[in-house]
Coordinates of N, CA and C in Angstrom, one line a residue:
M1 N -23.4 -64.1 -164.9 CA -25.0 -64.3 -165.8 C -25.7 -65.4 -165.5
I2 N -26.8 -65.4 -165.7 CA -27.7 -67.1 -165.5 C -28.5 -66.9 -166.9
D3 N -28.6 -67.9 -167.3 CA -29.0 -68.4 -168.4 C -30.2 -69.6 -168.3
L4 N -31.4 -69.1 -168.8 CA -32.3 -70.0 -168.2 C -32.8 -71.1 -169.2
H5 N -32.2 -71.3 -170.2 CA -32.5 -72.3 -171.4 C -31.4 -72.3 -172.1
S6 N -31.1 -73.8 -171.9 CA -30.3 -74.9 -172.6 C -30.1 -76.0 -173.2
H7 N -30.0 -76.4 -174.2 CA -29.7 -78.1 -174.2 C -28.3 -78.8 -174.2
I8 N -27.7 -78.8 -172.9 CA -26.4 -79.2 -172.3 C -26.5 -80.3 -172.0
L9 N -27.4 -81.3 -171.8 CA -27.3 -82.5 -171.1 C -27.0 -83.3 -172.2
P10 N -26.1 -84.3 -172.2 CA -25.4 -85.1 -173.1 C -26.9 -86.2 -173.8
G11 N -27.0 -86.3 -175.1 CA -27.2 -87.5 -175.9 C -29.2 -87.5 -175.5
I12 N -29.7 -86.7 -175.5 CA -31.0 -86.9 -174.6 C -31.9 -86.3 -175.7
D13 N -31.6 -85.1 -176.3 CA -32.3 -84.5 -177.4 C -31.4 -84.1 -178.8
D14 N -31.6 -83.0 -179.0 CA -30.8 -82.4 -180.4 C -29.7 -81.3 -179.8
G15 N -29.7 -81.2 -178.9 CA -28.4 -80.8 -178.1 C -27.0 -81.1 -178.2
A16 N -26.4 -81.4 -176.9 CA -25.0 -81.8 -176.9 C -24.9 -83.2 -177.2
R17 N -24.0 -84.0 -177.9 CA -24.4 -85.3 -178.7 C -23.3 -86.5 -177.4
T18 N -22.7 -85.6 -176.9 CA -21.7 -86.5 -175.7 C -20.9 -85.7 -174.5
L19 N -20.9 -86.5 -173.5 CA -20.3 -85.8 -172.5 C -19.2 -84.7 -172.8
E20 N -18.5 -85.6 -173.8 CA -17.6 -84.1 -173.8 C -17.6 -83.2 -174.5
E21 N -18.8 -83.1 -175.7 CA -19.3 -81.8 -176.1 C -20.2 -81.2 -175.1
S22 N -20.6 -81.9 -173.9 CA -21.2 -81.3 -172.8 C -20.3 -80.0 -171.8
I23 N -19.3 -80.9 -171.7 CA -18.1 -80.3 -171.6 C -17.4 -79.2 -171.8
E24 N -17.7 -79.1 -173.2 CA -16.9 -78.0 -174.0 C -17.6 -76.8 -174.1
M25 N -19.6 -77.1 -174.2 CA -20.3 -76.4 -173.6 C -20.2 -75.0 -172.3
A26 N -19.8 -76.1 -171.1 CA -19.8 -75.5 -170.2 C -18.6 -75.0 -170.1
R27 N -17.5 -75.1 -170.9 CA -16.7 -73.7 -170.4 C -16.7 -72.7 -171.2
L28 N -17.8 -73.2 -172.5 CA -17.8 -71.8 -173.1 C -18.6 -71.0 -172.4
A29 N -19.7 -71.5 -171.8 CA -20.6 -70.8 -170.8 C -19.9 -69.6 -169.4
V30 N -19.2 -70.8 -169.6 CA -18.3 -69.7 -168.0 C -17.3 -68.2 -169.0
K31 N -16.7 -68.8 -170.1 CA -16.2 -68.1 -170.4 C -17.2 -66.6 -171.1
D32 N -18.4 -67.1 -171.4 CA -19.1 -65.6 -171.8 C -19.7 -65.1 -170.8
G33 N -19.6 -65.7 -169.2 CA -19.6 -64.9 -168.7 C -20.6 -65.6 -167.5
I34 N -21.1 -66.6 -167.4 CA -22.8 -67.4 -167.4 C -21.9 -68.3 -166.2
R35 N -22.8 -68.2 -165.0 CA -22.4 -69.0 -163.8 C -23.2 -69.9 -163.4
L36 N -24.8 -69.8 -163.7 CA -26.5 -70.6 -163.5 C -26.6 -71.0 -164.9
L37 N -26.8 -71.9 -164.9 CA -27.4 -72.6 -165.9 C -28.4 -73.6 -166.2
A38 N -29.2 -72.8 -166.6 CA -30.7 -74.0 -166.7 C -30.5 -74.9 -168.2
A39 N -30.6 -76.4 -167.6 CA -30.3 -77.4 -168.3 C -32.0 -77.8 -168.9
T40 N -32.3 -77.5 -169.8 CA -34.0 -77.5 -170.6 C -34.1 -78.9 -171.7
P41 N -33.9 -79.6 -171.7 CA -34.3 -80.5 -172.8 C -35.6 -80.6 -173.2
H42 N -35.8 -80.8 -174.3 CA -37.0 -81.2 -175.2 C -38.0 -81.9 -174.4
H43 N -39.3 -81.9 -174.2 CA -39.9 -82.8 -174.0 C -41.7 -82.9 -174.4
N44 N -41.8 -83.9 -174.7 CA -43.2 -83.9 -175.6 C -43.5 -83.4 -176.7
N45 N -42.1 -83.0 -177.5 CA -42.0 -82.2 -178.8 C -42.7 -83.4 -180.1
G46 N -43.2 -84.4 -179.9 CA -43.2 -85.5 -180.6 C -41.9 -86.5 -180.9
R47 N -40.6 -85.5 -180.8 CA -39.7 -86.4 -181.1 C -38.9 -86.4 -179.9
Y48 N -38.6 -86.0 -178.8 CA -38.2 -86.1 -177.5 C -39.0 -86.5 -176.4
S49 N -38.9 -87.4 -175.5 CA -39.8 -87.8 -174.2 C -38.5 -87.5 -172.9
N50 N -38.3 -87.0 -172.2 CA -37.4 -86.0 -171.1 C -38.2 -86.3 -169.7
E51 N -38.4 -87.0 -169.2 CA -39.4 -87.1 -168.0 C -38.5 -86.5 -166.8
S52 N -39.1 -86.0 -166.0 CA -38.5 -85.0 -164.6 C -37.4 -85.6 -164.0
Y53 N -37.9 -87.2 -163.8 CA -36.6 -87.6 -163.0 C -35.7 -88.1 -164.4
N54 N -36.1 -88.3 -165.0 CA -34.5 -88.8 -165.8 C -33.9 -87.6 -165.9
V55 N -34.3 -86.4 -166.2 CA -33.8 -84.9 -166.1 C -32.8 -84.4 -165.0
K56 N -33.5 -85.0 -164.0 CA -32.9 -84.2 -163.0 C -31.9 -85.8 -162.4
Q57 N -31.3 -86.7 -163.0 CA -30.1 -87.7 -163.1 C -29.2 -87.0 -163.6
A58 N -29.8 -86.6 -165.1 CA -28.7 -86.3 -165.9 C -28.1 -85.5 -165.3
I59 N -28.6 -84.2 -164.5 CA -28.4 -83.0 -164.3 C -27.2 -83.0 -163.1
D60 N -27.6 -84.1 -162.0 CA -26.5 -84.5 -161.0 C -25.1 -85.3 -161.7
H61 N -25.8 -86.1 -162.3 CA -24.3 -87.0 -163.4 C -23.4 -85.5 -163.8
L62 N -23.9 -84.7 -164.7 CA -22.8 -83.5 -165.2 C -23.0 -82.4 -164.1
N63 N -23.1 -82.3 -163.2 CA -22.6 -81.2 -162.5 C -21.7 -82.1 -161.5
K64 N -21.6 -83.0 -160.8 CA -20.8 -83.8 -160.6 C -19.4 -83.9 -161.4
E65 N -19.5 -83.9 -162.7 CA -18.5 -83.8 -163.8 C -18.0 -82.4 -163.6
L66 N -18.4 -81.5 -163.7 CA -18.1 -80.0 -163.7 C -17.4 -79.8 -162.6
N67 N -17.9 -80.2 -161.4 CA -17.2 -79.6 -160.1 C -16.0 -81.0 -159.7
R68 N -15.7 -81.6 -160.5 CA -14.6 -82.9 -160.8 C -13.5 -82.1 -161.4
L69 N -14.2 -81.5 -162.6 CA -13.7 -80.6 -163.6 C -12.6 -78.9 -163.3
S70 N -13.3 -78.9 -161.8 CA -13.1 -76.9 -161.4 C -13.8 -76.4 -162.7
I71 N -14.9 -76.8 -163.2 CA -15.5 -75.7 -163.9 C -17.0 -75.3 -163.6
P72 N -16.4 -73.4 -163.3 CA -17.3 -72.9 -162.1 C -18.7 -72.6 -162.7
L73 N -19.6 -73.9 -163.0 CA -20.8 -73.7 -163.6 C -21.7 -74.7 -162.8
K74 N -22.9 -74.2 -162.4 CA -23.8 -75.2 -161.9 C -24.7 -75.1 -162.7
L75 N -25.6 -76.4 -163.2 CA -26.7 -76.6 -163.6 C -27.9 -76.7 -163.1
M76 N -28.7 -76.3 -163.3 CA -30.3 -76.3 -162.7 C -31.5 -77.1 -163.4
P77 N -32.5 -77.6 -162.6 CA -33.4 -78.0 -163.9 C -34.3 -77.5 -164.4
G78 N -34.8 -77.8 -165.4 CA -35.6 -77.7 -166.3 C -36.1 -78.1 -167.5
Q79 N -37.2 -77.7 -168.0 CA -37.3 -78.5 -169.5 C -38.0 -77.4 -170.2
E80 N -37.8 -78.1 -171.8 CA -38.4 -77.4 -172.8 C -39.5 -77.9 -173.2
I81 N -40.8 -77.2 -172.7 CA -42.1 -78.7 -172.7 C -43.2 -77.8 -174.0
R82 N -43.2 -78.5 -174.5 CA -44.1 -78.7 -176.2 C -45.7 -78.7 -175.5
I83 N -46.3 -77.3 -175.8 CA -47.9 -77.3 -175.4 C -48.6 -77.9 -176.7
N84 N -49.3 -79.4 -175.7 CA -50.0 -79.8 -176.4 C -51.3 -80.7 -175.8
D85 N -51.6 -81.8 -176.4 CA -53.1 -82.5 -175.7 C -52.3 -83.3 -174.8
L86 N -51.0 -83.9 -174.8 CA -50.5 -84.4 -173.7 C -50.0 -83.7 -172.2
F87 N -50.1 -82.2 -172.4 CA -49.6 -81.5 -171.1 C -50.0 -81.7 -169.9
W88 N -51.4 -81.9 -169.6 CA -51.9 -81.9 -168.3 C -51.9 -83.2 -168.0
G89 N -51.6 -83.9 -168.8 CA -51.6 -85.8 -168.2 C -50.4 -85.7 -168.0
E90 N -49.2 -85.4 -168.5 CA -47.4 -84.6 -167.7 C -48.0 -84.7 -166.8
W91 N -48.9 -83.1 -166.8 CA -48.3 -82.6 -165.1 C -49.2 -83.4 -164.4
E92 N -50.0 -84.2 -164.2 CA -50.3 -85.0 -163.2 C -49.7 -86.0 -163.3
A93 N -49.1 -86.5 -163.6 CA -48.1 -87.7 -163.5 C -46.7 -87.6 -163.1
G94 N -46.4 -85.9 -162.9 CA -45.2 -85.7 -162.2 C -43.9 -85.6 -163.1
N95 N -44.5 -85.8 -164.7 CA -43.1 -85.5 -165.5 C -42.8 -84.3 -165.8
L96 N -43.4 -83.1 -165.4 CA -43.4 -82.2 -165.6 C -42.4 -81.2 -164.6
L97 N -41.3 -80.5 -165.4 CA -40.2 -79.8 -164.0 C -40.3 -78.0 -164.8
T98 N -40.7 -77.5 -163.6 CA -40.1 -76.1 -163.9 C -38.6 -75.6 -163.2
L99 N -38.5 -74.0 -163.7 CA -37.0 -74.0 -163.7 C -36.6 -73.6 -162.6
N100 N -35.6 -74.6 -161.8 CA -34.9 -74.9 -160.5 C -36.0 -74.9 -159.6
D101 N -37.1 -75.6 -159.9 CA -38.3 -76.0 -158.5 C -39.0 -74.8 -158.5
S102 N -38.7 -73.8 -159.4 CA -39.8 -72.6 -158.8 C -41.2 -72.4 -159.7
Q103 N -41.9 -71.4 -159.3 CA -43.1 -71.9 -160.1 C -43.3 -71.4 -161.4
Y104 N -42.1 -71.2 -162.1 CA -41.9 -70.6 -163.4 C -41.9 -72.0 -164.6
M105 N -42.4 -72.3 -165.8 CA -42.2 -73.1 -166.3 C -42.1 -73.0 -168.1
L106 N -40.7 -73.1 -168.5 CA -40.3 -72.9 -169.7 C -41.3 -73.6 -170.9
I107 N -42.3 -73.1 -171.7 CA -42.8 -73.5 -172.3 C -42.9 -73.5 -173.9
E108 N -42.9 -74.8 -175.0 CA -42.6 -74.7 -176.2 C -43.9 -74.3 -177.1
L109 N -44.1 -73.5 -178.0 CA -45.4 -73.6 -179.0 C -45.0 -74.4 -180.4
P110 N -45.8 -75.0 -181.0 CA -45.6 -75.0 -182.6 C -44.7 -73.9 -183.4
T111 N -44.5 -74.2 -184.3 CA -43.5 -73.3 -185.1 C -44.5 -72.7 -186.0
Q112 N -45.3 -73.0 -186.5 CA -46.0 -72.4 -187.5 C -47.4 -71.4 -186.5
H113 N -47.7 -71.8 -185.5 CA -48.8 -71.4 -185.1 C -49.0 -71.4 -183.0
V114 N -50.3 -70.6 -183.0 CA -50.4 -70.6 -181.5 C -51.5 -71.1 -181.9
P115 N -51.5 -72.3 -180.5 CA -52.6 -73.5 -180.0 C -54.4 -72.3 -180.3
R116 N -55.2 -72.7 -180.3 CA -56.1 -72.0 -180.2 C -56.3 -72.1 -178.4
D117 N -56.5 -73.2 -177.2 CA -56.4 -73.3 -176.4 C -55.8 -73.1 -175.7
L118 N -54.6 -71.8 -175.9 CA -53.3 -71.4 -175.1 C -53.7 -70.6 -173.9
W119 N -54.4 -69.9 -174.0 CA -55.2 -69.1 -173.6 C -55.6 -69.6 -172.1
D120 N -56.6 -70.8 -172.2 CA -57.5 -71.2 -171.1 C -55.8 -72.3 -171.0
I121 N -54.7 -72.8 -171.3 CA -54.0 -73.4 -170.9 C -53.2 -72.6 -169.8
I122 N -53.2 -70.8 -170.5 CA -52.4 -70.2 -169.5 C -53.3 -70.2 -168.3
H123 N -54.7 -69.8 -168.5 CA -55.2 -69.7 -167.2 C -55.5 -70.8 -166.2
E124 N -55.6 -71.8 -166.6 CA -55.2 -73.1 -165.7 C -53.9 -72.7 -165.0
M125 N -53.2 -72.6 -165.8 CA -51.4 -72.5 -165.1 C -51.3 -71.8 -164.0
R126 N -52.1 -70.6 -164.2 CA -51.6 -69.6 -163.3 C -52.6 -69.8 -162.2
I127 N -53.7 -70.5 -162.4 CA -54.7 -71.1 -161.0 C -53.8 -71.9 -160.4
K128 N -53.2 -72.7 -160.8 CA -52.0 -74.0 -160.3 C -51.1 -73.3 -159.6
G129 N -50.9 -71.9 -160.0 CA -49.4 -71.2 -159.2 C -47.9 -71.7 -160.2
I130 N -48.5 -71.7 -161.8 CA -47.2 -72.0 -162.7 C -47.8 -70.6 -163.5
V131 N -46.4 -70.2 -163.9 CA -45.7 -68.7 -164.7 C -45.2 -69.4 -166.1
P132 N -45.8 -69.4 -167.0 CA -45.4 -69.7 -168.2 C -44.6 -69.0 -168.7
I133 N -43.0 -69.4 -169.1 CA -42.4 -68.4 -170.3 C -42.9 -69.3 -171.4
I134 N -43.0 -68.6 -172.4 CA -43.0 -68.9 -173.8 C -41.7 -68.6 -174.3
A135 N -41.1 -69.9 -174.9 CA -39.7 -69.9 -175.6 C -39.7 -69.6 -176.9
H136 N -38.6 -68.6 -177.3 CA -38.4 -68.2 -178.4 C -39.2 -67.4 -179.0
P137 N -40.5 -66.7 -178.6 CA -41.5 -66.5 -179.3 C -41.5 -65.8 -181.0
E138 N -40.3 -65.4 -181.1 CA -39.9 -64.4 -182.2 C -39.6 -65.6 -183.2
R139 N -39.7 -66.7 -182.9 CA -39.6 -67.6 -184.1 C -40.9 -68.7 -184.4
N140 N -41.8 -68.5 -183.9 CA -43.0 -68.4 -184.4 C -43.7 -67.5 -185.2
V141 N -44.2 -68.3 -186.3 CA -44.7 -67.5 -187.6 C -46.0 -66.5 -187.1
E142 N -47.0 -66.9 -186.2 CA -48.3 -66.3 -186.1 C -47.8 -65.3 -185.4
L143 N -47.0 -65.2 -184.7 CA -46.6 -64.2 -182.8 C -45.7 -63.5 -183.9
A144 N -44.8 -63.5 -184.7 CA -44.2 -63.1 -185.5 C -44.7 -62.0 -186.5
N145 N -45.9 -62.6 -187.0 CA -46.7 -61.7 -187.9 C -47.8 -60.8 -187.2
D146 N -47.8 -61.1 -186.2 CA -48.8 -60.5 -185.0 C -48.4 -60.2 -183.6
L147 N -48.0 -59.2 -183.4 CA -47.1 -59.3 -181.8 C -48.6 -58.7 -181.0
D148 N -49.6 -58.1 -181.4 CA -50.6 -58.4 -180.7 C -51.1 -59.5 -180.2
I149 N -51.0 -60.8 -180.7 CA -51.3 -61.9 -179.7 C -50.6 -61.9 -178.9
L150 N -49.1 -61.7 -178.9 CA -48.3 -62.4 -177.8 C -48.6 -61.1 -176.6
M151 N -48.5 -59.8 -177.2 CA -49.7 -59.2 -176.1 C -50.5 -59.7 -175.4
E152 N -51.5 -60.2 -175.9 CA -52.6 -60.9 -174.9 C -52.2 -61.7 -174.4
L153 N -51.1 -62.6 -174.6 CA -50.6 -63.3 -174.3 C -49.8 -63.3 -172.8
V154 N -49.3 -62.2 -173.1 CA -48.6 -61.6 -171.9 C -49.8 -61.2 -170.9
K155 N -50.7 -60.2 -170.9 CA -52.0 -59.8 -170.4 C -52.2 -61.2 -169.5
A156 N -52.4 -62.3 -169.9 CA -53.2 -63.5 -170.0 C -52.4 -64.1 -168.3
G157 N -50.6 -63.5 -168.6 CA -50.0 -63.9 -167.4 C -49.0 -65.0 -167.6
A158 N -48.6 -64.9 -169.3 CA -47.2 -65.0 -169.9 C -46.3 -64.1 -169.7
L159 N -44.9 -65.4 -169.7 CA -43.5 -64.2 -169.7 C -43.3 -64.5 -171.3
G160 N -42.6 -63.8 -171.8 CA -41.6 -63.9 -173.1 C -39.9 -64.4 -172.8
Q161 N -39.5 -65.1 -173.3 CA -38.1 -65.3 -173.4 C -37.3 -65.1 -175.1
V162 N -36.9 -64.4 -175.2 CA -36.0 -64.1 -176.3 C -34.6 -64.9 -176.3
T163 N -34.1 -65.4 -177.6 CA -33.0 -66.0 -177.8 C -31.9 -64.9 -178.6
T164 N -31.2 -65.7 -177.5 CA -29.4 -65.0 -178.1 C -29.2 -64.7 -179.6
H165 N -29.6 -66.0 -179.9 CA -29.1 -65.8 -181.5 C -30.0 -65.3 -182.3
S166 N -31.2 -64.9 -182.0 CA -32.4 -64.3 -182.9 C -31.6 -62.6 -182.4
L167 N -31.6 -62.5 -181.6 CA -31.0 -60.8 -182.0 C -29.5 -60.4 -182.5
N168 N -28.6 -61.7 -182.4 CA -27.5 -61.8 -182.7 C -27.5 -62.0 -184.5
G169 N -28.9 -62.2 -184.8 CA -28.9 -62.1 -186.1 C -28.3 -64.0 -186.9
L170 N -28.2 -64.8 -186.0 CA -27.8 -66.4 -186.5 C -29.1 -66.6 -187.4
F171 N -30.4 -66.0 -186.9 CA -31.6 -66.9 -187.5 C -32.2 -65.9 -188.6
G172 N -31.3 -65.1 -189.3 CA -31.4 -64.4 -190.1 C -31.7 -62.8 -189.7
R173 N -32.2 -61.9 -190.6 CA -32.5 -60.5 -190.5 C -33.7 -60.2 -190.0
R174 N -34.9 -61.1 -190.4 CA -36.2 -60.7 -190.4 C -36.5 -61.0 -189.0
I175 N -35.9 -62.5 -188.3 CA -36.1 -62.9 -187.2 C -35.7 -62.0 -186.0
R176 N -34.1 -61.2 -186.0 CA -33.8 -60.4 -185.5 C -34.8 -59.0 -185.4
Q177 N -35.4 -58.9 -186.2 CA -36.1 -57.5 -186.5 C -37.4 -57.8 -185.3
V178 N -37.9 -59.1 -185.5 CA -39.2 -59.6 -184.6 C -38.8 -59.3 -183.6
A179 N -37.4 -60.1 -182.7 CA -37.1 -60.0 -181.5 C -36.7 -58.7 -181.2
L180 N -36.2 -57.9 -182.1 CA -35.7 -56.5 -181.3 C -37.1 -56.1 -181.6
K181 N -38.2 -55.9 -182.2 CA -39.5 -55.4 -181.8 C -40.2 -55.6 -180.5
M182 N -40.2 -56.7 -180.4 CA -40.5 -57.4 -179.3 C -40.1 -56.8 -178.2
C183 N -38.7 -57.0 -178.1 CA -38.2 -56.0 -177.1 C -39.2 -54.9 -176.6
E184 N -39.1 -54.1 -177.6 CA -39.1 -52.9 -177.9 C -41.3 -52.3 -177.6
R185 N -41.7 -53.1 -177.8 CA -42.8 -53.3 -176.9 C -43.1 -54.1 -175.7
N186 N -41.9 -54.0 -174.9 CA -42.1 -54.8 -173.7 C -42.9 -56.2 -173.3
L187 N -42.8 -57.0 -174.7 CA -43.1 -58.1 -174.7 C -41.9 -59.2 -174.1
I188 N -40.8 -59.3 -173.7 CA -40.1 -59.8 -173.8 C -39.5 -59.8 -172.3
H189 N -39.4 -60.9 -171.7 CA -38.9 -60.5 -170.4 C -37.9 -60.8 -169.4
I190 N -37.2 -62.1 -170.9 CA -36.0 -63.3 -170.3 C -34.9 -63.0 -171.6
V191 N -33.7 -63.3 -171.5 CA -33.0 -63.6 -172.9 C -32.6 -64.8 -172.0
A192 N -32.2 -65.3 -173.0 CA -31.4 -66.7 -172.8 C -31.1 -67.4 -173.9
S193 N -30.3 -68.3 -174.1 CA -29.1 -68.6 -175.3 C -29.8 -69.9 -176.2
D194 N -30.5 -70.9 -175.4 CA -31.1 -71.9 -176.5 C -30.1 -72.3 -176.8
A195 N -28.7 -73.0 -176.0 CA -27.6 -73.2 -176.5 C -27.6 -74.4 -176.9
H196 N -26.9 -74.9 -177.8 CA -27.6 -76.5 -178.7 C -26.5 -77.3 -179.0
N197 N -25.1 -76.7 -179.0 CA -23.5 -77.1 -179.2 C -22.9 -76.1 -179.2
P198 N -21.3 -76.7 -179.2 CA -20.5 -75.5 -179.0 C -20.1 -74.9 -180.3
D199 N -20.5 -75.3 -181.2 CA -20.2 -74.8 -183.1 C -21.1 -73.9 -183.3
Q200 N -22.3 -74.3 -183.4 CA -23.2 -73.5 -185.0 C -23.8 -72.5 -183.4
R201 N -24.5 -73.5 -182.4 CA -25.4 -72.7 -181.7 C -24.8 -72.8 -180.0
P202 N -24.0 -71.8 -180.0 CA -23.1 -71.6 -178.8 C -24.4 -70.8 -177.6
F203 N -23.4 -69.7 -176.9 CA -24.3 -69.2 -175.7 C -24.7 -67.9 -176.5
G204 N -23.8 -66.7 -176.4 CA -23.7 -65.5 -177.1 C -24.6 -64.4 -176.3
M205 N -24.4 -64.7 -175.0 CA -25.2 -63.9 -174.0 C -24.7 -62.5 -173.9
S206 N -23.3 -62.6 -173.7 CA -22.7 -61.6 -173.6 C -23.1 -60.5 -174.8
E207 N -22.9 -61.5 -176.1 CA -23.2 -60.4 -177.4 C -24.1 -59.9 -177.5
A208 N -25.9 -60.7 -177.1 CA -26.8 -60.2 -176.9 C -27.2 -58.9 -176.0
Y209 N -26.5 -58.8 -174.8 CA -27.0 -58.2 -174.1 C -26.0 -57.1 -174.7
G210 N -25.4 -56.9 -175.4 CA -24.5 -55.8 -175.7 C -25.2 -55.3 -176.9
M211 N -26.0 -56.0 -177.7 CA -26.7 -55.6 -178.4 C -27.9 -55.3 -178.0
I212 N -28.8 -55.6 -177.1 CA -29.7 -54.7 -176.3 C -29.3 -53.2 -175.6
K213 N -28.0 -52.9 -175.2 CA -27.7 -52.0 -175.0 C -27.5 -51.2 -175.8
R214 N -26.9 -51.3 -176.7 CA -26.8 -50.4 -177.8 C -28.1 -49.8 -178.4
K215 N -29.3 -50.5 -178.5 CA -30.4 -50.4 -178.9 C -31.7 -50.0 -178.0
F216 N -31.4 -49.9 -176.8 CA -32.5 -49.9 -175.8 C -31.8 -49.6 -174.6
G217 N -30.9 -49.1 -174.4 CA -30.0 -49.0 -172.9 C -30.0 -49.8 -172.2
E218 N -29.0 -49.2 -170.9 CA -28.6 -49.9 -169.8 C -30.0 -50.6 -169.1
A219 N -31.4 -49.8 -169.1 CA -32.0 -50.2 -168.2 C -32.9 -51.5 -168.7
Y220 N -32.8 -51.7 -169.6 CA -32.9 -53.1 -170.4 C -32.1 -53.9 -170.1
V221 N -31.0 -54.3 -169.6 CA -30.2 -55.1 -169.6 C -30.1 -55.4 -168.5
Q222 N -30.3 -54.6 -167.6 CA -30.5 -54.8 -165.9 C -32.0 -55.4 -165.8
Y223 N -33.0 -54.7 -166.6 CA -34.4 -55.8 -166.7 C -34.3 -57.0 -166.5
Y224 N -34.0 -57.6 -167.8 CA -33.7 -59.1 -168.4 C -32.6 -59.5 -167.0
R225 N -31.7 -58.7 -166.8 CA -31.1 -59.7 -166.1 C -31.5 -60.2 -164.6
A226 N -31.9 -59.3 -164.1 CA -32.5 -59.0 -162.9 C -33.8 -60.1 -162.6
N227 N -34.5 -60.6 -163.8 CA -35.6 -61.2 -163.9 C -35.1 -62.1 -164.3
A228 N -33.8 -62.7 -164.6 CA -33.4 -64.3 -164.6 C -33.0 -64.4 -163.3
V229 N -32.7 -63.8 -162.5 CA -32.3 -63.7 -161.1 C -33.5 -63.9 -160.0
A230 N -34.6 -63.6 -160.2 CA -35.5 -63.7 -159.8 C -36.0 -64.8 -159.8
I231 N -36.0 -65.5 -161.2 CA -36.9 -66.6 -161.7 C -35.8 -67.9 -160.9
S232 N -34.8 -67.5 -160.9 CA -33.4 -68.9 -160.3 C -33.8 -68.6 -158.6
D233 N -34.3 -67.9 -158.4 CA -34.7 -67.5 -156.6 C -36.2 -67.5 -156.6
N234 N -37.1 -67.9 -157.7 CA -38.2 -68.5 -157.2 C -39.1 -67.1 -156.9
R235 N -38.7 -65.7 -157.1 CA -39.5 -64.7 -156.6 C -40.0 -63.8 -157.8
D236 N -41.0 -63.1 -157.4 CA -41.8 -62.6 -158.3 C -40.9 -61.6 -159.6
V237 N -41.1 -61.8 -160.9 CA -40.3 -60.8 -161.7 C -41.2 -59.5 -161.9
E238 N -40.1 -58.4 -162.5 CA -40.7 -57.4 -162.5 C -41.3 -57.5 -164.6
V239 N -42.7 -57.3 -164.5 CA -43.1 -56.9 -165.8 C -43.5 -55.7 -166.5
W240 N -42.7 -55.3 -167.4 CA -42.9 -53.7 -168.1 C -44.4 -53.6 -168.2
E241 N -45.3 -52.3 -168.4 CA -46.3 -52.3 -169.3 C -46.4 -52.5 -170.8
P242 N -46.9 -53.5 -171.3 CA -46.5 -54.2 -173.1 C -47.1 -52.4 -173.7
R243 N -46.6 -52.1 -174.8 CA -46.4 -51.2 -175.3 C -47.6 -51.4 -176.9
K244 N -48.4 -51.1 -177.1 CA -48.8 -51.2 -178.3 C -48.2 -50.6 -179.7
E245 N -48.7 -50.9 -180.6 CA -48.5 -50.1 -182.0 C -49.0 -50.4 -183.1
E246 N -49.6 -48.9 -183.8 CA -50.7 -48.9 -184.6 C -50.4 -49.6 -185.7
G247 N -51.6 -49.8 -186.7 CA -51.1 -50.5 -187.5 C -50.4 -52.1 -187.5
R248 N -50.5 -52.8 -188.2 CA -50.1 -54.6 -188.3 C -49.0 -54.6 -189.7
W249 N -48.3 -55.4 -189.1 CA -46.9 -56.0 -189.9 C -46.7 -57.5 -190.2
W250 N -46.5 -57.9 -190.9 CA -46.0 -59.2 -191.5 C -44.5 -59.0 -191.9
I251 N -44.4 -60.6 -190.9 CA -42.4 -60.7 -191.3 C -42.8 -61.8 -192.3
F252 N -43.1 -62.6 -191.9 CA -43.1 -64.0 -192.5 C -44.2 -64.2 -193.4
G253 N -44.3 -65.0 -194.5 CA -45.1 -65.5 -195.5 C -45.7 -66.8 -194.8
R254 N -47.1 -66.7 -195.6 CA -47.7 -67.8 -194.7 C -48.2 -68.7 -195.9

């Protein structure tokens, strides 16, 4: 399996704290069936800054350790990039990474709202040949309360990445409901772990795919897995037509 979102690099964000913890996470990833893992530390979120050069150095170091220990896991570069006023300046400075040096970039929204200029940013990204992947949209309050907003973003050219632990219930029943509804409406294109540590937030990929198979069938599993391969290979992903839903629903209080 391929996992396109993790915080396995040691000591640079809220993920693995030490090299030993990173290695423990790597062993758990392999046990879960993962062989290719994107290391995507937080960048520009107001707390952590992990520029492209430093991320690639950390990945090279950890890949060498995994090879030395005969752990059959390969790390590929990426970041989880917060969308804010610094975004384009960071892009022009060469501080941003796409996933595995592909056309796909993992972006993160604020927790409570969707930036009003996000549509313009997505439009400009697509003009520049970048395909934005919105990390864990099910955990954004505004998107969770109105899935039609996510549908508009998908139609504008963004992709959606659901987190395994949202599907597996770690973040609670309501977020699980939102995640499943987003899958049902074809607003999700990739499943990834967003793993942070070996204990509270490991990978859960096999469990999540099992949940998807039970709820939606094997075709959905193959769709998500094939898209992960396509992204890592820098090929075009398959995008199913988003489904509308009559009426509106609210999950989170405002």
